[in-house]
mmCIF file of C-alpha atoms and ligand atoms in Angstrom:
data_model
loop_
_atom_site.group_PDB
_atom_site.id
_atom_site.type_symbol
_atom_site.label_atom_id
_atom_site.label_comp_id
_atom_site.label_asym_id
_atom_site.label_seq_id
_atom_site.Cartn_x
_atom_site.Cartn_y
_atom_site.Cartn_z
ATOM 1 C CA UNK F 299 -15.824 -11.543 -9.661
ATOM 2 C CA UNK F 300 -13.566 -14.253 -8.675
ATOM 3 C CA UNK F 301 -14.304 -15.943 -4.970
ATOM 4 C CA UNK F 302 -11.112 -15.425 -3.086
ATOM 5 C CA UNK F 303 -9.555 -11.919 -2.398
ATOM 6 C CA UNK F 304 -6.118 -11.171 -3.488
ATOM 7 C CA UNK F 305 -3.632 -9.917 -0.444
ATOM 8 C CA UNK F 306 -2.147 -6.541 -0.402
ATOM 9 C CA UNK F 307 -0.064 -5.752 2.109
ATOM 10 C CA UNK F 308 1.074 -1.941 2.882
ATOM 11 C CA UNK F 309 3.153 -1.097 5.284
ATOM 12 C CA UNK F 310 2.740 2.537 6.477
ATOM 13 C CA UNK F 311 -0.871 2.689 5.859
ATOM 14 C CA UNK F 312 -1.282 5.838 7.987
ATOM 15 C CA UNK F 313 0.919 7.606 6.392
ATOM 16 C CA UNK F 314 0.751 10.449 2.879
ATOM 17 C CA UNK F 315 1.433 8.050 0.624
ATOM 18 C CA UNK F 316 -1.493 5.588 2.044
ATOM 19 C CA UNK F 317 -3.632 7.876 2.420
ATOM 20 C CA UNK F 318 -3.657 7.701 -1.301
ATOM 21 C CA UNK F 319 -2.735 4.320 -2.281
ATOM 22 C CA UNK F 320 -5.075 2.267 -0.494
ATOM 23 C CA UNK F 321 -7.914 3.949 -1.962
ATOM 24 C CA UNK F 322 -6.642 3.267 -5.257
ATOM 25 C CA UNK F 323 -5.792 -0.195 -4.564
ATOM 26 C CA UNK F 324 -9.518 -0.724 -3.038
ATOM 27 C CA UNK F 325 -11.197 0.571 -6.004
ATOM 28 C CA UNK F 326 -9.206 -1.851 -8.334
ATOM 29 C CA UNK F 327 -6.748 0.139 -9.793
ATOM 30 C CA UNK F 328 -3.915 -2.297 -8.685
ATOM 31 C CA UNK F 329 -5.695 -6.054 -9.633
ATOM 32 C CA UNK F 330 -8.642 -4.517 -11.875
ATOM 33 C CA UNK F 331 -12.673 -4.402 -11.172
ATOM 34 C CA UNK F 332 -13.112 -8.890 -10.924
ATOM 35 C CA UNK F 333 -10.195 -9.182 -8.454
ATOM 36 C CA UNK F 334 -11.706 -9.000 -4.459
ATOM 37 C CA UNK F 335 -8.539 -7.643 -2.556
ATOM 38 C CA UNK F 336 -8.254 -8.005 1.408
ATOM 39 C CA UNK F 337 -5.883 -5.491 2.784
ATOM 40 C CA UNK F 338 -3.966 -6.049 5.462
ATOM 41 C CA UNK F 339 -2.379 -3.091 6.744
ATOM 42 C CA UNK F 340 0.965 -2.382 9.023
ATOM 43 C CA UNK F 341 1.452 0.519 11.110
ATOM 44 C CA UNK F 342 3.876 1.192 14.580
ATOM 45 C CA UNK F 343 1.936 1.294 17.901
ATOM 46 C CA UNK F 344 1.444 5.120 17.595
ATOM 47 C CA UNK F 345 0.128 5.924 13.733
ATOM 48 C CA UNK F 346 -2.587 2.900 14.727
ATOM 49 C CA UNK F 347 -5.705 5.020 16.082
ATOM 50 C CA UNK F 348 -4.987 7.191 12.779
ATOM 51 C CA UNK F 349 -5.144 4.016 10.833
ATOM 52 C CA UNK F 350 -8.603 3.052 12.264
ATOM 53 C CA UNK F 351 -9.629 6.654 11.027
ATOM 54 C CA UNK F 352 -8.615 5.500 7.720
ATOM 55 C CA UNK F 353 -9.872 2.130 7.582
ATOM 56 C CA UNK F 354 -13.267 4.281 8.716
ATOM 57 C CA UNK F 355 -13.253 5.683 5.344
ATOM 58 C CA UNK F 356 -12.456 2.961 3.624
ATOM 59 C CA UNK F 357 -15.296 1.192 4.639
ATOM 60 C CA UNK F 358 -17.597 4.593 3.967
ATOM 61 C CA UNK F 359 -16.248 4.065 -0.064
ATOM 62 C CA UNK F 360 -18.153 0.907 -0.139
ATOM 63 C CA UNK F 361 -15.814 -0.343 -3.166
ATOM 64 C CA UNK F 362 -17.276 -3.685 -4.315
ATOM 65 C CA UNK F 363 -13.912 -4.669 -4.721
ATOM 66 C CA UNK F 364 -12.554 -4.176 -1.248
ATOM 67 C CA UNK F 365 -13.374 -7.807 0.603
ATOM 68 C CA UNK F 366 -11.582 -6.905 3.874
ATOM 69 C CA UNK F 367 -9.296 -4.907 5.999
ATOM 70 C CA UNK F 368 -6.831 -6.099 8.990
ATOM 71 C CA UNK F 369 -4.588 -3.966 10.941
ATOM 72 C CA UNK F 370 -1.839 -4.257 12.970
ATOM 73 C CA UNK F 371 1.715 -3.414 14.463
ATOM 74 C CA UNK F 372 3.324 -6.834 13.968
ATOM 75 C CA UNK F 373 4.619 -7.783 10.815
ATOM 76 C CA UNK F 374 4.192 -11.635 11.158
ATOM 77 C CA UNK F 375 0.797 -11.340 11.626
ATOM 78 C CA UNK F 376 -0.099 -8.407 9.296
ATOM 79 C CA UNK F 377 2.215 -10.260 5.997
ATOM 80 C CA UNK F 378 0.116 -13.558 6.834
ATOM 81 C CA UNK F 379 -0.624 -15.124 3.656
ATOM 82 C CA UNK F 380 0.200 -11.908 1.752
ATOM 83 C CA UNK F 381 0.191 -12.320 -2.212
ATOM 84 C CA UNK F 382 1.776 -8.678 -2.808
ATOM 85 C CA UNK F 383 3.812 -6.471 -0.093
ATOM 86 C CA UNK F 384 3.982 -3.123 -0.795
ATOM 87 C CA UNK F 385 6.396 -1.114 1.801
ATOM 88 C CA UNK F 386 6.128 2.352 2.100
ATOM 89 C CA UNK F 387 6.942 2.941 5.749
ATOM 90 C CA UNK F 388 10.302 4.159 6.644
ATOM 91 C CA UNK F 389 12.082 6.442 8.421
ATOM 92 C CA UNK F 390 12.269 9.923 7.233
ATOM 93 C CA UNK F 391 15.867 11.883 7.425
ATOM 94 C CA UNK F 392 15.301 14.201 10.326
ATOM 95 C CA UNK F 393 17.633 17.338 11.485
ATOM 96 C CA UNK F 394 21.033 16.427 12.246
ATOM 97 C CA UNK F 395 20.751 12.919 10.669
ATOM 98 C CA UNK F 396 23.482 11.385 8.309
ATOM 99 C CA UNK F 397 22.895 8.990 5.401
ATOM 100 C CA UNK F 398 24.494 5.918 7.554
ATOM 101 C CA UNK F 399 21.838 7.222 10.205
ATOM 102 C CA UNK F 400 18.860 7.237 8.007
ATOM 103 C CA UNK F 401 20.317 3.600 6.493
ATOM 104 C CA UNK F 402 21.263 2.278 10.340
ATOM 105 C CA UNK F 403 17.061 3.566 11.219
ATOM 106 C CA UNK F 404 15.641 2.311 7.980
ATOM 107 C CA UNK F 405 17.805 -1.279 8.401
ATOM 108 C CA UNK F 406 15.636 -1.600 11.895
ATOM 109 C CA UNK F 407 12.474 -1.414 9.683
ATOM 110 C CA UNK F 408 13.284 -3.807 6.830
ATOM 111 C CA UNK F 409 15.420 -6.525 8.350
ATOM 112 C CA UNK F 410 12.144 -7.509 10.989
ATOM 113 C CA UNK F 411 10.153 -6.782 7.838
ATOM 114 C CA UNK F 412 12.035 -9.235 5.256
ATOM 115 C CA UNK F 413 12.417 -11.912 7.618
ATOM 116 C CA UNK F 414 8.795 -11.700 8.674
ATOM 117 C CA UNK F 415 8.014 -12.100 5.045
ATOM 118 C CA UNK F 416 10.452 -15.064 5.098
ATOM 119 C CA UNK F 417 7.963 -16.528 7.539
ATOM 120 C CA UNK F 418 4.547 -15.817 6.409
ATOM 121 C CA UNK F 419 3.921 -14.533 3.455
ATOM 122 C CA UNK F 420 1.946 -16.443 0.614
ATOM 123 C CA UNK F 421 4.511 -18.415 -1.966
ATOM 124 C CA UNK F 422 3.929 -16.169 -4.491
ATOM 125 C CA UNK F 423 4.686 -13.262 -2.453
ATOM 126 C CA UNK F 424 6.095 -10.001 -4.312
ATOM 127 C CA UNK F 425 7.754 -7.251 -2.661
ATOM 128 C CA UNK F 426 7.584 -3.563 -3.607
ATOM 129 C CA UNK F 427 9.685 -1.102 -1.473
ATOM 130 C CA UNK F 428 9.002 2.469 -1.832
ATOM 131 C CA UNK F 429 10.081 3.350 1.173
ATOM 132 C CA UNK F 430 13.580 5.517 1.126
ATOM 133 C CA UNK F 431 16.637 4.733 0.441
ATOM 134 C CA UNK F 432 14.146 2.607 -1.306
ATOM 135 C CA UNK F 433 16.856 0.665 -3.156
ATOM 136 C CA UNK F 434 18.814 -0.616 -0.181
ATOM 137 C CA UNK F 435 15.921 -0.941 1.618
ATOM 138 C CA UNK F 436 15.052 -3.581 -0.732
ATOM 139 C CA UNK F 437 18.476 -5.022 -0.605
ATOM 140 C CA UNK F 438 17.666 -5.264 3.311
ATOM 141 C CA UNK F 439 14.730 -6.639 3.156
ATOM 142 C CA UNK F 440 15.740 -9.392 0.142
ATOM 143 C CA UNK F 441 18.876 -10.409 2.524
ATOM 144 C CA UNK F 442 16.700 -11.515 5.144
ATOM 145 C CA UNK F 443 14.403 -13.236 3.555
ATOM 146 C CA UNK F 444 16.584 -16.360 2.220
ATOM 147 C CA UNK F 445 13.853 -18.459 1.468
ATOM 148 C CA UNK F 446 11.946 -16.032 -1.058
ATOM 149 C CA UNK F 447 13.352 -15.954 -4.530
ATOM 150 C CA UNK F 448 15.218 -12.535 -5.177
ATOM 151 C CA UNK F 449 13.511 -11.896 -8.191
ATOM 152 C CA UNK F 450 9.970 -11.322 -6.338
ATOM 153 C CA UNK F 451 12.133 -8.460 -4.481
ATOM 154 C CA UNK F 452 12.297 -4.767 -5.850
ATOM 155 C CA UNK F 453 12.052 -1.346 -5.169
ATOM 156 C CA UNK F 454 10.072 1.804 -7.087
ATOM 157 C CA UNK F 455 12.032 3.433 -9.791
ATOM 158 C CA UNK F 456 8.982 4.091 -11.970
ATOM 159 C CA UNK F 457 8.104 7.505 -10.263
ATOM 160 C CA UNK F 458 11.067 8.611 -11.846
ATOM 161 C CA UNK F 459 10.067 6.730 -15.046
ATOM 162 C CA UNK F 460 6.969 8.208 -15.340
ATOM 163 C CA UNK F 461 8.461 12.515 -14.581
ATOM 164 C CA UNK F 462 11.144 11.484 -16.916
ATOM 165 C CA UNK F 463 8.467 10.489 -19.677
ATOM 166 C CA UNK F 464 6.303 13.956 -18.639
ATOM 167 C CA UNK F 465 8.692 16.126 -18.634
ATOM 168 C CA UNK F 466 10.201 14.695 -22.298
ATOM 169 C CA UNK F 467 6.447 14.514 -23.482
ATOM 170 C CA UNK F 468 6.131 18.231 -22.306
ATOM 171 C CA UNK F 469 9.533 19.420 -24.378
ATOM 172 C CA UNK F 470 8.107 17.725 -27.776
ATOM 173 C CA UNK F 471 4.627 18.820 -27.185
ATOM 174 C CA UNK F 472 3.373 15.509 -27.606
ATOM 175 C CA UNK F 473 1.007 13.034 -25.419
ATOM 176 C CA UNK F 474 2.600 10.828 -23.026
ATOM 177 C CA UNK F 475 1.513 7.752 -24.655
ATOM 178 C CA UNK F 476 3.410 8.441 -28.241
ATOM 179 C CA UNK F 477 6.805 7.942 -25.639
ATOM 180 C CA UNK F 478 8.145 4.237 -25.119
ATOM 181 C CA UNK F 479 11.402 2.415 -23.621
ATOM 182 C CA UNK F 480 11.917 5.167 -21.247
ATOM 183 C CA UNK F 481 14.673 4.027 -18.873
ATOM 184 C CA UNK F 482 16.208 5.189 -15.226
ATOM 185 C CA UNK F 483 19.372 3.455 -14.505
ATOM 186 C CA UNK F 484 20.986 3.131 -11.027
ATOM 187 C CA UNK F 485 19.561 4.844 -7.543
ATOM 188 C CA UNK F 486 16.113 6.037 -6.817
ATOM 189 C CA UNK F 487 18.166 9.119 -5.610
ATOM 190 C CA UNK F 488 19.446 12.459 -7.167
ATOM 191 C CA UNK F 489 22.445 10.431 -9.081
ATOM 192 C CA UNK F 490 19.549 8.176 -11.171
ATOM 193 C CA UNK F 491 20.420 8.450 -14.698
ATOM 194 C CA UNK F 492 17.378 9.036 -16.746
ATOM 195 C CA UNK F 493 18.096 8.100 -20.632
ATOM 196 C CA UNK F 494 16.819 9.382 -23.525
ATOM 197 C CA UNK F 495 19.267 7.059 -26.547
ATOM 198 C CA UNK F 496 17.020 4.479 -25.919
ATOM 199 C CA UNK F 497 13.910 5.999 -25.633
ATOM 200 C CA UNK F 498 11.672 6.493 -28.474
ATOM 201 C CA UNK F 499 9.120 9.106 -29.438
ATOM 202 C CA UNK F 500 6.354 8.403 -31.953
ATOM 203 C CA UNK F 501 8.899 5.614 -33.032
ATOM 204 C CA UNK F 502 11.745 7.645 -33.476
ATOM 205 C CA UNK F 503 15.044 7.838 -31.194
ATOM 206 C CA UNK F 504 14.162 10.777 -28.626
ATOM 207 C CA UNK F 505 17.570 12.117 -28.335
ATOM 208 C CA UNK F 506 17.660 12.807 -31.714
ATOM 209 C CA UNK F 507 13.955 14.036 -31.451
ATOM 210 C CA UNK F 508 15.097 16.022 -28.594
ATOM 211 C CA UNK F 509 18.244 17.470 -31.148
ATOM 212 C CA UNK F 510 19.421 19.478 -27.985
ATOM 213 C CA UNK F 511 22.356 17.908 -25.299
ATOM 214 C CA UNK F 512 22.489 21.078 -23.604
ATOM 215 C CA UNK F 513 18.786 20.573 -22.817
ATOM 216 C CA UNK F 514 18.791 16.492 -22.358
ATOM 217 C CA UNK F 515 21.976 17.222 -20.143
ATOM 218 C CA UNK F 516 21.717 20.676 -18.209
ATOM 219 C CA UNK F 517 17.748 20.467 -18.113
ATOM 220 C CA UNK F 518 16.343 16.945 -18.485
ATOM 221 C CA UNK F 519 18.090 15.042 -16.459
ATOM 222 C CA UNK F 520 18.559 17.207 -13.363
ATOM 223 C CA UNK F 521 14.860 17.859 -13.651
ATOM 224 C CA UNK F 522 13.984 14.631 -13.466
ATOM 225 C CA UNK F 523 16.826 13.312 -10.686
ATOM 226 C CA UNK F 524 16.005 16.330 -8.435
ATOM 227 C CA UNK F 525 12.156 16.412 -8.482
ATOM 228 C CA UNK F 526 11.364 15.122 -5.313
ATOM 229 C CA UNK F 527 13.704 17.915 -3.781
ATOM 230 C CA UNK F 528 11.779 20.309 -5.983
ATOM 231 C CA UNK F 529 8.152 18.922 -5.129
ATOM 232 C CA UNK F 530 9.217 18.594 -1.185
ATOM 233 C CA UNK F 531 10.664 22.455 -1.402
ATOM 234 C CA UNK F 532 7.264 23.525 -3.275
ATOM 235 C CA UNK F 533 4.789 21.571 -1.095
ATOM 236 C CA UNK F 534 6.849 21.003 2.344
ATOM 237 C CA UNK F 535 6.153 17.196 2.257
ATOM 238 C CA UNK F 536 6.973 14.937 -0.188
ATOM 239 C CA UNK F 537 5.818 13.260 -3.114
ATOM 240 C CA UNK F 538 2.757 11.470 -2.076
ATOM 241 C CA UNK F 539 0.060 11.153 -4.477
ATOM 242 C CA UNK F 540 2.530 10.823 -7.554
ATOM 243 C CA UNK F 541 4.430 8.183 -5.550
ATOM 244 C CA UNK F 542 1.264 6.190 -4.489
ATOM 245 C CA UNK F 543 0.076 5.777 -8.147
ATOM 246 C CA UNK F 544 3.515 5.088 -9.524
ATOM 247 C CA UNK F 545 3.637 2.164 -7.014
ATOM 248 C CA UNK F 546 0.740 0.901 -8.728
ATOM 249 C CA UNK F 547 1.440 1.318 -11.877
ATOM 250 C CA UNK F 548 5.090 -1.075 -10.332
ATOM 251 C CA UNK F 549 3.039 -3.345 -8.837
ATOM 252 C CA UNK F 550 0.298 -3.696 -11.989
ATOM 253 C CA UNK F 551 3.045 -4.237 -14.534
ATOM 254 C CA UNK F 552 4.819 -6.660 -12.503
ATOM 255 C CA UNK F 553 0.681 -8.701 -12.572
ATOM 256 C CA UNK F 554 -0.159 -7.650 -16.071
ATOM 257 C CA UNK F 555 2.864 -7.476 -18.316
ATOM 258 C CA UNK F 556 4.650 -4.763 -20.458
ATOM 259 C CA UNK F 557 2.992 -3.991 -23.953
ATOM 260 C CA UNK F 558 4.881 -5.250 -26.587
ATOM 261 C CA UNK F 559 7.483 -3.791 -28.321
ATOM 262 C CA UNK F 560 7.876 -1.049 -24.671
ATOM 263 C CA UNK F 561 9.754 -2.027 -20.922
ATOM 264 C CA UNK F 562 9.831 -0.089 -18.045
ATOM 265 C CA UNK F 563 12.081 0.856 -15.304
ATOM 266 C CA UNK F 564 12.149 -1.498 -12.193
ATOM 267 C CA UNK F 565 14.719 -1.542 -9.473
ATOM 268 C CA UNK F 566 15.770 -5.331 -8.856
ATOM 269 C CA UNK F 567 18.481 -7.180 -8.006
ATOM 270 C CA UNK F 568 21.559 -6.820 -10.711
ATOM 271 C CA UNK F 569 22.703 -10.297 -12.440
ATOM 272 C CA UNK F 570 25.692 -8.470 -13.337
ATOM 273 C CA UNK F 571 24.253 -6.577 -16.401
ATOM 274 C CA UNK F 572 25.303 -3.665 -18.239
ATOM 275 C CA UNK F 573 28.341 -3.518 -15.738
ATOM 276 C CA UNK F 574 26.338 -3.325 -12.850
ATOM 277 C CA UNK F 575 27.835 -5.385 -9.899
ATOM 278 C CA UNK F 576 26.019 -8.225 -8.882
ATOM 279 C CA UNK F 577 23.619 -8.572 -6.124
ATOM 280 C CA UNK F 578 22.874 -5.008 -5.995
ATOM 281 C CA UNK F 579 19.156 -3.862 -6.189
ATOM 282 C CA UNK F 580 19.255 -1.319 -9.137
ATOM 283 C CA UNK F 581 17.477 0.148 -11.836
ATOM 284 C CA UNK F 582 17.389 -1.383 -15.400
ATOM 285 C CA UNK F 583 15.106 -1.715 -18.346
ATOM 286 C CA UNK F 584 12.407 -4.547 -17.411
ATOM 287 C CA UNK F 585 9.706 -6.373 -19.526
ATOM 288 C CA UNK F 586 7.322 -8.308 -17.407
ATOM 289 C CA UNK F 587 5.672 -11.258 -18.655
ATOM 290 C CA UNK F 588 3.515 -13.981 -16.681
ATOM 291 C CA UNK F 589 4.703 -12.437 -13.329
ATOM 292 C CA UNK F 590 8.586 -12.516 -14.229
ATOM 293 C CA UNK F 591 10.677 -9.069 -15.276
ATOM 294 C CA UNK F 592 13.627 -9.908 -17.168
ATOM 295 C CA UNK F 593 16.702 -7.120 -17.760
ATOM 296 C CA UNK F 594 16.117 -5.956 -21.470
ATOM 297 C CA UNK F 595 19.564 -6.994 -23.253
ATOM 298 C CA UNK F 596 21.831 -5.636 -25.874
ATOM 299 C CA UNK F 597 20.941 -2.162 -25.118
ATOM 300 C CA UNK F 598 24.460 -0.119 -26.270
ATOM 301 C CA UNK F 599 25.843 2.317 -23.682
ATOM 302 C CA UNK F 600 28.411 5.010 -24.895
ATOM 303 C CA UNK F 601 30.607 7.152 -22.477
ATOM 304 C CA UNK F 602 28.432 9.669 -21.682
ATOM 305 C CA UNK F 603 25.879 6.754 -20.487
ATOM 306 C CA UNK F 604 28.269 4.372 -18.912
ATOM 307 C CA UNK F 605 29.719 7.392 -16.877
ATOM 308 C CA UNK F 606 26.543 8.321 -15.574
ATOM 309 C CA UNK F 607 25.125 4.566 -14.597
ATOM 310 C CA UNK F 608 28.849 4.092 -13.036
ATOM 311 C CA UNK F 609 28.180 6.975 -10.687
ATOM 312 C CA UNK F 610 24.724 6.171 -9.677
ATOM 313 C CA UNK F 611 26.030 2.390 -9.272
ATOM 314 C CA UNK F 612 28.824 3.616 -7.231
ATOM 315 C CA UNK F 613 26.591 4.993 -4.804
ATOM 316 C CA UNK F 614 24.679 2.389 -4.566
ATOM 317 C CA UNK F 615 27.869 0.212 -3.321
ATOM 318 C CA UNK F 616 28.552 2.799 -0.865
ATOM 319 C CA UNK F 617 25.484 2.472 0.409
ATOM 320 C CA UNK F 618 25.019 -1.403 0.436
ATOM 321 C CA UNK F 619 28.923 -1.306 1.989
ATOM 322 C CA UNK F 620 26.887 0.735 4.335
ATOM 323 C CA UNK F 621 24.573 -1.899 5.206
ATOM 324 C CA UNK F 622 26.818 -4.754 5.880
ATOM 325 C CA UNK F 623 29.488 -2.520 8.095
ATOM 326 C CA UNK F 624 25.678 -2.739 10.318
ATOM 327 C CA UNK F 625 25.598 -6.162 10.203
ATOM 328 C CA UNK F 626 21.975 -5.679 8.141
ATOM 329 C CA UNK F 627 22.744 -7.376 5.034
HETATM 330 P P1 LIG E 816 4.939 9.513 6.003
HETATM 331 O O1 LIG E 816 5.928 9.935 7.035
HETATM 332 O O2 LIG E 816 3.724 10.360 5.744
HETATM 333 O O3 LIG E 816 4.403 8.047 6.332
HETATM 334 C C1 LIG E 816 5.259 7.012 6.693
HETATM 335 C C2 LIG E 816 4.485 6.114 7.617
HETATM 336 O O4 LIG E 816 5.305 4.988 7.900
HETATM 337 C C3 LIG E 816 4.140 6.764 8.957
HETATM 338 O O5 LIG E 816 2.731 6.689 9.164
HETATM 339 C C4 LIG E 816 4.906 5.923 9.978
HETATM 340 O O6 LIG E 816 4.200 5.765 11.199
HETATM 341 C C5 LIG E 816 5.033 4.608 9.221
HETATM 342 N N1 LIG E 816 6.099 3.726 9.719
HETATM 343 C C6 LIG E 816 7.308 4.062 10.234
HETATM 344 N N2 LIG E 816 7.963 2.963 10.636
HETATM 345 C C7 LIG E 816 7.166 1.911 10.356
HETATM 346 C C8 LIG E 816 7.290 0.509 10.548
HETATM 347 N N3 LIG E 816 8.375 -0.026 11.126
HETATM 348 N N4 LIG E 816 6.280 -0.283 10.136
HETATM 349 C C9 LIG E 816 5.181 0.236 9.578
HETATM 350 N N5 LIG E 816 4.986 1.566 9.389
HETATM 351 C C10 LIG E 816 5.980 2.384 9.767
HETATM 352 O O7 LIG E 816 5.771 9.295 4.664
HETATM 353 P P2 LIG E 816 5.235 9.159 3.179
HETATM 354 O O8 LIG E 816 5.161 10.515 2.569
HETATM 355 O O9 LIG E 816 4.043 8.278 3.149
HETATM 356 O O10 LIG E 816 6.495 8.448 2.499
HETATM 357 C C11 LIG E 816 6.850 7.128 2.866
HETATM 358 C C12 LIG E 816 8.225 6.793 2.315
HETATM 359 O O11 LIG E 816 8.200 6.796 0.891
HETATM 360 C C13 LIG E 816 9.331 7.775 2.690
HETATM 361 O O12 LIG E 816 10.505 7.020 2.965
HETATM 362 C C14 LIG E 816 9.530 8.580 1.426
HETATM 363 O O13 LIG E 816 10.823 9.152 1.370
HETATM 364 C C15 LIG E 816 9.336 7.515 0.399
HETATM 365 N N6 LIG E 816 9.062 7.957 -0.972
HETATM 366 C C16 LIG E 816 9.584 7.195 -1.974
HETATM 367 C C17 LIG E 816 9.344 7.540 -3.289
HETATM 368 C C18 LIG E 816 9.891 6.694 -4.413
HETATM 369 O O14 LIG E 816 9.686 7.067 -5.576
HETATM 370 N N7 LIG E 816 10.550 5.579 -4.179
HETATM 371 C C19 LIG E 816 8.594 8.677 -3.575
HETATM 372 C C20 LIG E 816 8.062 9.419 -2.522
HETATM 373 C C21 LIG E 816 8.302 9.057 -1.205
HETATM 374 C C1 LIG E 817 10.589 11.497 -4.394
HETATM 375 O O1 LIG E 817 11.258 11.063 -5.346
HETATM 376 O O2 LIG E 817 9.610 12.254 -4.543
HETATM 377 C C2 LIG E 817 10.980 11.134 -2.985
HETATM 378 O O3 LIG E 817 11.768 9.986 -2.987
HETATM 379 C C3 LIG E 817 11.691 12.290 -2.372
HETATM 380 C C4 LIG E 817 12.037 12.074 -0.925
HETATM 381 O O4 LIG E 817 13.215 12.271 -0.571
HETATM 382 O O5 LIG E 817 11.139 11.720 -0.137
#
């Protein structure tokens, strides 16, 4: 085992989603079994005592992997010297709230976070926002924090990814490892556009696999955009376990690579590809390799595509117009 632990920060440790992650990311599911990781956990004031409750059972796990744990309400002293940042904390939409409520909350949670990163967090800091509108979020966070490149900022698409690739695997009746370059496009939101011309199945094109648009469009993809409505209806919270292990599966690929010949879906911030305006954080075909994600190219997009990427894109402007009418971005 190497000698000095990796840092993983998460930022609303006490919360469903923590309650699964750090476990996995303790027992080396996020930097493997020879990779010591200290955690360094953020919570507000209140969720603390719960925290200490959790750290409790951390410790009871005795994972030889698991070097140390710190906890806190202040970001500049929690993102010390972090190495990865994974934010999960946010604001949930309550009764009553609007969208520009929920973004004017959330922008009081990732502005202090991003410039706190800004200020202390390791040079090779990279930032994972899960936390919803996870998207703008990012965009938040990325804005104030000038002096980290934008690449190391992005937000979690892959939950999305990885339904998209069950529920297609599920339809064909095969395993989810024959499917490859799956893609979602645009918003982590109920507009995402999850696309099956690019995707392959057992090396063969899954919408013509599939051989069904009235399935692929009146099935597939509203599955897929409007699971986390279906899983909050079912379960009365949200997607917690499913969302803490697709934020490591993010945050491994973004350490380890993508397999050759595959790519995966990553939220992070547009160059202006495929149409999509620049500077917003949005979702795109990625292979990672020695740390970096670059935008797979030359991908064609016909009109029922480009329609659907245009409308998740849109909202995404609306919401990062949003943003800056708050003085946030
Ligand atoms: P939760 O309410 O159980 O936990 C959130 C925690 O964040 C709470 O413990 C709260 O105290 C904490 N928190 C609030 N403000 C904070 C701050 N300023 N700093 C640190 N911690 C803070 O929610 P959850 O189920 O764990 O979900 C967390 C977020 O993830 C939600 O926004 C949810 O919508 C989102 N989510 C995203 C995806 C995705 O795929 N991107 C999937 C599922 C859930
Ligand atoms: C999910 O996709 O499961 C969540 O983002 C849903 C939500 O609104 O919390």
């Amino acid at each position: 085992m190497s000698s000095t632990p990796v840092k993983v920060a998460v930022t609303g440790a006490a919360g469903q989603i923590g309650y699964s992650l750090l476990f996995r990311i303790a027992s080396g599911a996020l930097l493997g079994p020879d990779t010591p990781v200290e955690l360094r956990l953020l919570e507000i004031t209140p969720a603390l005592k719960a925290l200490e409750g959790v750290v409790m059972e951390l410790d009871d796990c005795a994972f030889p992997t698991l070097a140390k744990v710190e906890i806190g309400d202040d970001p500049t002293v929690v993102f010390d010297g972090v190495n990865h940042a994974l934010l999960v904390g946010a604001r949930p939409r309550g009764p009553g709230m609007e969208r520009g409520d929920l973004l004017e909350a959330n922008g009081g949670i990732f502005a202090p976070q991003g410039k706190a990163l800004n200020e202390v967090a390791a040079d090779d800091v990279r930032v994972t926002v899960t936390g919803n509108p996870a998207n703008t979020n990012a965009l938040i966070a990325m804005s104030n924090a000038p002096d980290i490149p934008t690449e190391r900022f992005s937000a979690l698409t892959r939950l999305d990814h990885n339904r998209a690739i069950s529920q297609l695997a599920a339809r064909l009746e095969v395993p989810v490892t024959e499917i490859r370059r799956m893609t979602i496009w645009g918003n982590h939101s109920a507009t995402q556009y999850p696309d099956l011309f690019h995707c392959e199945v057992g090396g063969r094109n899954a919408a013509e696999a599939v051989g069904d648009q009235e399935w692929l469009e009146n099935t597939f993809i509203p599955t897929v955009a409007k699971r986390g409505a279906a899983i909050i209806d079912a379960r009365g919270a949200s997607s917690a376990a499913s969302a803490a292990s697709a934020t490591i599966d993010h945050a491994r690929t973004w350490v380890e690579g993508t397999p050759d010949g595959d790519w995966v879906s990553m939220s992070v911030r547009s160059d202006g590809s495929y149409g999509v305006e620049e500077g917003l954080v949005s979702s795109f075909p990625v292979t990672v390799s020695g740390g970096r994600w670059e935008v797979v190219q030359g991908l064609d997009i016909d009109d029922f595509s480009r329609a659907r990427i245009d409308a998740s894109v849109k909202e995404l402007a609306d919401e990062r117009d949003a943003v800056k009418a708050l003085e946030l971005i």
